[in-house]
Amino acid sequence: QSSSGRAGGGGGVCSPPLAEVEAVAADWMLEFACCCLCRHFREGGSAEFRRWRDVAQALINGLSKIPTHQKKTVYLCQLLIRIEKGKSLESHFENDQRISPLESALSFWTLLEREEIKLEKLHEDIRRLIQIQIIAVHMENGYFKEAAEVLERLFTDSETDKPLRMKLATVIKSKDPYVPLLQSFSYNLLISKIKSYTELFMTENETNFLIQPIKIVTFLSYVNGKTQTCCLNVDSSLVWMYINCLPGLNSLQNVEKHADASTCGRRRQRWTYKEDLALRSGIKEFGVGNWAKILVHRDFNNRTSVMLKDRWRTLCRINQG
């Protein structure tokens, strides 16, 4: 049968919807892979992180050009992939073998910074932490000469960079990877800050992410509604691979919602007076409910947005009592 003889007009009726289906589905799969990367990065699930790392990398490699609306997603995936390997100087992501995973990660963090301007403090904190840890990882492995060379690459002659550059130069000369500066700006603190950033990223992109599957189903319904034979032109294995992912979306979100709660249960720690003050200050500035923003703009001890919400409820009950 020819599709031109079916309801809906000429033979060209199938091509535009199909092209849109594939474009939307590919977009959604990349968003889905990024979502999974963020979740497993936060939870420390290394095996699952590596599995979704490979999926995300394959999808990114398949892009002839990064669409403007996908830039942050692509940059974040590349950042997380490199941060996860940050302690391994044997891993390489650039043609220049001197470039460590963290130095490569810094280039993607710079690209992410250019995509948004409203998180200046968090951007500055993470940039400084990556810079310091690039030096620290080299020193921990006994590569002091390489650490000095990295320092030359990392910093310009600008007055803003000068104080940190001089401090790091002194640290490298000491050949002591356990000096207070490196301990204060530790790798664990870097991971904690990036986890906060991923949480904020997921909160801000949740609505767009959920709309994508609806678009795919809508387009497929349109194609099937126009003509039965039109579906013969669709790579069914590809389309149904996308569609079969949809049932997992709700379970993924449920896991997301309960992950922080279970983490809180496993690592229950007493709230300090300083943290309570930071929480009250954050609520005063951003309002009740903006937990992700409060988390990244105030100092907390390995807290999550769920922990902030629960603590605020507790404080409200105490005040009422």
Tab-separated table of C-alpha atoms in Angstrom:
chain	number	residue	atom	x	y	z
A	1	GLN	CA	0.000	0.000	0.000
A	2	SER	CA	1.113	3.554	-0.630
A	3	SER	CA	0.773	6.161	2.068
A	4	SER	CA	-0.307	8.626	-0.624
A	5	GLY	CA	-3.606	6.745	-0.919
A	6	ARG	CA	-4.456	6.999	2.750
A	7	ALA	CA	-6.267	9.723	4.670
A	8	GLY	CA	-4.109	12.736	5.254
A	9	GLY	CA	-2.940	13.565	1.736
A	10	GLY	CA	0.225	12.969	-0.265
A	11	GLY	CA	3.221	10.749	0.269
A	12	GLY	CA	5.145	13.488	2.101
A	13	VAL	CA	2.816	13.413	5.091
A	14	CYS	CA	5.041	11.085	7.146
A	15	SER	CA	8.433	12.758	6.921
A	16	PRO	CA	7.913	15.928	8.989
A	17	PRO	CA	6.327	14.171	12.002
A	18	LEU	CA	8.940	11.401	11.957
A	19	ALA	CA	11.818	13.871	11.872
A	20	GLU	CA	10.288	15.671	14.847
A	21	VAL	CA	9.750	12.401	16.727
A	22	GLU	CA	13.395	11.425	16.314
A	23	ALA	CA	14.653	14.881	17.292
A	24	VAL	CA	12.464	15.074	20.408
A	25	ALA	CA	13.240	11.477	21.379
A	26	ALA	CA	16.991	12.026	21.027
A	27	ASP	CA	16.725	15.196	23.115
A	28	TRP	CA	14.773	13.391	25.786
A	29	MET	CA	17.171	10.453	25.925
A	30	LEU	CA	20.088	12.821	26.488
A	31	GLU	CA	18.148	14.577	29.262
A	32	PHE	CA	17.288	11.192	30.751
A	33	ALA	CA	20.927	10.057	30.649
A	34	CYS	CA	22.029	13.329	32.273
A	35	CYS	CA	19.384	12.893	34.972
A	36	CYS	CA	20.682	9.387	35.720
A	37	LEU	CA	24.286	10.608	35.763
A	38	CYS	CA	23.382	13.303	38.291
A	39	ARG	CA	21.513	10.852	40.501
A	40	HIS	CA	24.239	8.202	40.566
A	41	PHE	CA	26.921	10.858	41.032
A	42	ARG	CA	25.080	12.136	44.111
A	43	GLU	CA	24.503	8.619	45.459
A	44	GLY	CA	28.016	7.369	44.696
A	45	GLY	CA	26.734	4.442	42.591
A	46	SER	CA	29.903	3.910	40.569
A	47	ALA	CA	28.708	0.934	38.469
A	48	GLU	CA	25.442	2.621	37.472
A	49	PHE	CA	27.249	5.914	36.938
A	50	ARG	CA	29.639	4.239	34.485
A	51	ARG	CA	26.733	2.596	32.646
A	52	TRP	CA	24.945	5.918	32.120
A	53	ARG	CA	28.250	7.626	31.395
A	54	ASP	CA	28.631	5.359	28.363
A	55	VAL	CA	25.032	6.029	27.261
A	56	ALA	CA	25.444	9.812	27.611
A	57	GLN	CA	28.790	9.777	25.807
A	58	ALA	CA	27.341	7.770	22.918
A	59	LEU	CA	24.427	10.195	22.568
A	60	ILE	CA	26.755	13.200	22.713
A	61	ASN	CA	29.101	11.659	20.146
A	62	GLY	CA	26.095	11.236	17.851
A	63	LEU	CA	25.468	14.996	17.769
A	64	SER	CA	26.836	16.706	14.676
A	65	LYS	CA	26.372	19.998	16.497
A	66	ILE	CA	25.281	20.746	20.061
A	67	PRO	CA	21.839	22.448	19.956
A	68	THR	CA	21.729	25.655	21.990
A	69	HIS	CA	19.069	24.286	24.351
A	70	GLN	CA	21.220	21.184	25.061
A	71	LYS	CA	24.502	22.934	25.809
A	72	LYS	CA	24.125	22.920	29.595
A	73	THR	CA	23.102	19.253	29.544
A	74	VAL	CA	26.094	18.232	27.425
A	75	TYR	CA	28.543	20.336	29.430
A	76	LEU	CA	27.241	18.957	32.729
A	77	CYS	CA	27.551	15.351	31.513
A	78	GLN	CA	31.136	15.979	30.406
A	79	LEU	CA	31.938	17.703	33.693
A	80	LEU	CA	30.618	14.823	35.832
A	81	ILE	CA	32.388	12.196	33.711
A	82	ARG	CA	35.702	13.972	34.291
A	83	ILE	CA	35.152	14.768	37.977
A	84	GLU	CA	34.401	11.088	38.609
A	85	LYS	CA	37.902	10.301	37.297
A	86	GLY	CA	39.444	13.350	38.948
A	87	LYS	CA	41.838	11.438	41.214
A	88	SER	CA	43.202	9.289	38.384
A	89	LEU	CA	46.076	10.957	36.539
A	90	GLU	CA	46.268	7.881	34.306
A	91	SER	CA	42.899	8.753	32.744
A	92	HIS	CA	42.960	11.111	29.762
A	93	PHE	CA	40.167	12.999	28.022
A	94	GLU	CA	42.272	15.333	25.871
A	95	ASN	CA	44.790	14.706	23.110
A	96	ASP	CA	47.374	16.494	25.216
A	97	GLN	CA	48.370	13.793	27.722
A	98	ARG	CA	49.512	16.424	30.226
A	99	ILE	CA	45.909	17.520	30.785
A	100	SER	CA	44.488	15.742	33.839
A	101	PRO	CA	40.777	14.841	34.185
A	102	LEU	CA	40.234	17.773	36.570
A	103	GLU	CA	41.928	20.235	34.243
A	104	SER	CA	39.696	18.965	31.448
A	105	ALA	CA	36.695	19.278	33.815
A	106	LEU	CA	37.629	22.917	34.453
A	107	SER	CA	37.208	23.725	30.756
A	108	PHE	CA	33.647	22.356	30.832
A	109	TRP	CA	32.904	24.205	34.072
A	110	THR	CA	33.991	27.400	32.276
A	111	LEU	CA	31.501	26.621	29.497
A	112	LEU	CA	28.747	26.002	32.062
A	113	GLU	CA	29.499	29.332	33.726
A	114	ARG	CA	28.947	31.092	30.399
A	115	GLU	CA	25.492	29.540	30.079
A	116	GLU	CA	24.163	31.094	33.294
A	117	ILE	CA	24.904	34.161	35.366
A	118	LYS	CA	22.707	33.775	38.428
A	119	LEU	CA	24.890	31.466	40.539
A	120	GLU	CA	28.006	33.613	40.856
A	121	LYS	CA	28.966	32.438	44.360
A	122	LEU	CA	28.557	28.753	43.578
A	123	HIS	CA	30.439	29.171	40.292
A	124	GLU	CA	33.309	30.898	42.070
A	125	ASP	CA	33.445	28.245	44.824
A	126	ILE	CA	33.528	25.332	42.397
A	127	ARG	CA	36.050	26.997	40.078
A	128	ARG	CA	38.395	27.664	43.005
A	129	LEU	CA	37.985	24.117	44.321
A	130	ILE	CA	38.728	22.547	40.926
A	131	GLN	CA	41.811	24.738	40.487
A	132	ILE	CA	43.152	23.857	43.934
A	133	GLN	CA	42.412	20.160	43.545
A	134	ILE	CA	44.177	19.995	40.171
A	135	ILE	CA	47.337	21.007	42.040
A	136	ALA	CA	46.534	18.823	45.072
A	137	VAL	CA	46.046	15.615	43.038
A	138	HIS	CA	49.409	16.105	41.319
A	139	MET	CA	51.108	16.698	44.673
A	140	GLU	CA	49.442	13.679	46.290
A	141	ASN	CA	50.986	11.566	43.531
A	142	GLY	CA	54.418	13.153	43.987
A	143	TYR	CA	54.332	15.088	40.698
A	144	PHE	CA	55.630	18.411	42.023
A	145	LYS	CA	57.277	19.548	38.794
A	146	GLU	CA	54.053	18.822	36.876
A	147	ALA	CA	52.076	20.695	39.556
A	148	ALA	CA	54.201	23.797	38.913
A	149	GLU	CA	53.634	23.453	35.152
A	150	VAL	CA	49.881	23.125	35.697
A	151	LEU	CA	49.922	26.271	37.824
A	152	GLU	CA	51.379	28.198	34.883
A	153	ARG	CA	48.602	26.928	32.602
A	154	LEU	CA	45.782	27.546	35.061
A	155	PHE	CA	46.327	31.150	35.990
A	156	THR	CA	46.649	34.313	33.981
A	157	ASP	CA	48.487	37.409	35.156
A	158	SER	CA	45.252	39.112	36.263
A	159	GLU	CA	45.197	40.741	39.666
A	160	THR	CA	42.151	38.692	40.683
A	161	ASP	CA	44.003	35.404	40.288
A	162	LYS	CA	47.252	36.625	41.818
A	163	PRO	CA	46.597	35.882	45.561
A	164	LEU	CA	45.536	32.260	44.950
A	165	ARG	CA	48.323	31.722	42.433
A	166	MET	CA	50.941	32.903	44.946
A	167	LYS	CA	49.522	30.702	47.710
A	168	LEU	CA	49.544	27.632	45.461
A	169	ALA	CA	53.088	28.398	44.291
A	170	THR	CA	54.177	28.416	47.947
A	171	VAL	CA	52.334	25.140	48.585
A	172	ILE	CA	54.050	23.447	45.626
A	173	LYS	CA	57.479	24.606	46.841
A	174	SER	CA	56.762	23.068	50.253
A	175	LYS	CA	56.137	19.680	48.583
A	176	ASP	CA	53.600	18.955	51.323
A	177	PRO	CA	50.198	17.771	50.022
A	178	TYR	CA	48.692	18.034	53.527
A	179	VAL	CA	49.053	21.777	54.119
A	180	PRO	CA	45.971	23.550	55.571
A	181	LEU	CA	45.035	25.211	52.261
A	182	LEU	CA	44.682	21.897	50.446
A	183	GLN	CA	42.869	20.357	53.405
A	184	SER	CA	40.407	23.265	53.649
A	185	PHE	CA	39.573	23.053	49.946
A	186	SER	CA	39.440	19.276	49.843
A	187	TYR	CA	38.269	16.929	47.122
A	188	ASN	CA	35.306	15.917	49.293
A	189	LEU	CA	34.228	19.555	49.503
A	190	LEU	CA	34.479	19.831	45.715
A	191	ILE	CA	32.252	16.756	45.303
A	192	SER	CA	29.772	18.155	47.827
A	193	LYS	CA	29.522	21.487	45.952
A	194	ILE	CA	29.046	19.777	42.601
A	195	LYS	CA	26.324	17.585	44.110
A	196	SER	CA	24.574	20.779	45.204
A	197	TYR	CA	24.889	22.158	41.686
A	198	THR	CA	23.426	18.994	40.119
A	199	GLU	CA	20.507	19.124	42.534
A	200	LEU	CA	19.774	22.707	41.558
A	201	PHE	CA	20.168	21.829	37.864
A	202	MET	CA	17.664	18.965	38.166
A	203	THR	CA	15.174	21.134	40.058
A	204	GLU	CA	15.301	23.854	37.408
A	205	ASN	CA	15.028	21.424	34.479
A	206	GLU	CA	12.422	19.037	35.918
A	207	THR	CA	9.461	20.577	34.051
A	208	ASN	CA	11.138	20.541	30.641
A	209	PHE	CA	12.332	16.994	31.204
A	210	LEU	CA	8.837	15.714	31.976
A	211	ILE	CA	7.290	17.407	28.919
A	212	GLN	CA	9.530	15.546	26.450
A	213	PRO	CA	7.905	12.062	26.762
A	214	ILE	CA	4.482	13.669	26.248
A	215	LYS	CA	5.732	15.231	23.024
A	216	ILE	CA	7.050	11.877	21.798
A	217	VAL	CA	3.761	10.091	22.460
A	218	THR	CA	1.822	12.975	20.877
A	219	PHE	CA	3.917	12.803	17.731
A	220	LEU	CA	3.603	9.009	17.540
A	221	SER	CA	-0.164	9.279	17.951
A	222	TYR	CA	-0.213	11.845	15.153
A	223	VAL	CA	1.777	9.566	12.853
A	224	ASN	CA	-0.367	6.502	13.626
A	225	GLY	CA	-3.564	8.523	13.311
A	226	LYS	CA	-2.694	9.792	9.836
A	227	THR	CA	-1.908	6.464	8.207
A	228	GLN	CA	-1.212	2.887	9.146
A	229	THR	CA	1.487	2.392	6.510
A	230	CYS	CA	3.323	5.508	7.647
A	231	CYS	CA	4.730	3.523	10.562
A	232	LEU	CA	6.587	1.291	8.112
A	233	ASN	CA	9.017	4.162	7.592
A	234	VAL	CA	9.788	4.373	11.315
A	235	ASP	CA	12.758	2.516	12.773
A	236	SER	CA	10.505	0.739	15.274
A	237	SER	CA	13.358	-0.640	17.368
A	238	LEU	CA	14.674	2.901	17.866
A	239	VAL	CA	11.305	4.438	18.673
A	240	TRP	CA	10.270	1.696	21.048
A	241	MET	CA	13.612	1.847	22.786
A	242	TYR	CA	12.685	5.442	23.632
A	243	ILE	CA	9.108	4.600	24.555
A	244	ASN	CA	10.091	1.619	26.703
A	245	CYS	CA	12.101	4.020	28.830
A	246	LEU	CA	8.953	5.919	29.777
A	247	PRO	CA	7.650	3.474	32.424
A	248	GLY	CA	10.975	3.855	34.206
A	249	LEU	CA	10.500	7.585	34.530
A	250	ASN	CA	8.105	7.448	37.471
A	251	SER	CA	10.198	4.880	39.303
A	252	LEU	CA	13.265	7.030	38.709
A	253	GLN	CA	11.523	10.042	40.207
A	254	ASN	CA	10.362	7.995	43.171
A	255	VAL	CA	13.917	6.850	43.758
A	256	GLU	CA	15.055	10.483	43.527
A	257	LYS	CA	12.497	11.559	46.110
A	258	HIS	CA	13.363	8.811	48.582
A	259	ALA	CA	17.131	8.693	47.993
A	260	ASP	CA	17.841	11.780	50.054
A	261	ALA	CA	15.517	10.572	52.807
A	262	SER	CA	17.301	7.219	53.048
A	263	THR	CA	20.677	8.981	53.015
A	264	CYS	CA	19.469	11.153	55.847
A	265	GLY	CA	18.491	8.047	57.808
A	266	ARG	CA	21.843	6.367	57.227
A	267	ARG	CA	23.946	9.400	58.060
A	268	ARG	CA	21.919	11.133	60.723
A	269	GLN	CA	23.922	13.991	62.153
A	270	ARG	CA	23.053	16.630	64.703
A	271	TRP	CA	22.253	20.084	63.360
A	272	THR	CA	24.601	22.764	64.645
A	273	TYR	CA	23.616	26.246	65.780
A	274	LYS	CA	25.599	27.658	62.845
A	275	GLU	CA	23.633	25.519	60.360
A	276	ASP	CA	20.329	26.618	61.884
A	277	LEU	CA	21.388	30.244	61.459
A	278	ALA	CA	22.352	29.552	57.838
A	279	LEU	CA	18.966	27.919	57.220
A	280	ARG	CA	17.050	30.850	58.750
A	281	SER	CA	19.170	33.309	56.763
A	282	GLY	CA	18.539	31.377	53.538
A	283	ILE	CA	14.791	31.283	54.121
A	284	LYS	CA	14.786	35.015	54.828
A	285	GLU	CA	16.537	35.660	51.496
A	286	PHE	CA	14.940	33.057	49.195
A	287	GLY	CA	11.718	32.082	50.972
A	288	VAL	CA	10.315	28.814	52.320
A	289	GLY	CA	10.398	26.023	49.726
A	290	ASN	CA	13.442	27.186	47.758
A	291	TRP	CA	15.590	24.537	49.448
A	292	ALA	CA	17.933	23.898	46.507
A	293	LYS	CA	18.820	27.595	46.246
A	294	ILE	CA	19.348	27.884	49.994
A	295	LEU	CA	21.575	24.805	49.893
A	296	VAL	CA	23.988	26.219	47.328
A	297	HIS	CA	24.089	29.750	48.725
A	298	ARG	CA	24.735	28.815	52.366
A	299	ASP	CA	27.270	26.588	54.127
A	300	PHE	CA	25.937	23.266	55.418
A	301	ASN	CA	27.664	20.079	56.487
A	302	ASN	CA	26.848	17.570	53.697
A	303	ARG	CA	23.125	18.361	53.820
A	304	THR	CA	20.526	17.837	51.095
A	305	SER	CA	17.505	19.955	50.206
A	306	VAL	CA	15.260	17.314	51.828
A	307	MET	CA	17.234	17.651	55.061
A	308	LEU	CA	16.782	21.427	54.953
A	309	LYS	CA	13.027	21.058	54.501
A	310	ASP	CA	12.769	18.551	57.372
A	311	ARG	CA	14.886	20.702	59.666
A	312	TRP	CA	12.709	23.750	58.972
A	313	ARG	CA	9.608	21.753	59.907
A	314	THR	CA	11.322	20.699	63.129
A	315	LEU	CA	12.269	24.298	63.964
A	316	CYS	CA	8.690	25.428	63.309
A	317	ARG	CA	7.345	22.732	65.674
A	318	ILE	CA	9.869	23.763	68.355
A	319	ASN	CA	8.866	27.428	68.043
A	320	GLN	CA	5.169	26.539	68.237
A	321	GLY	CA	5.809	24.468	71.337
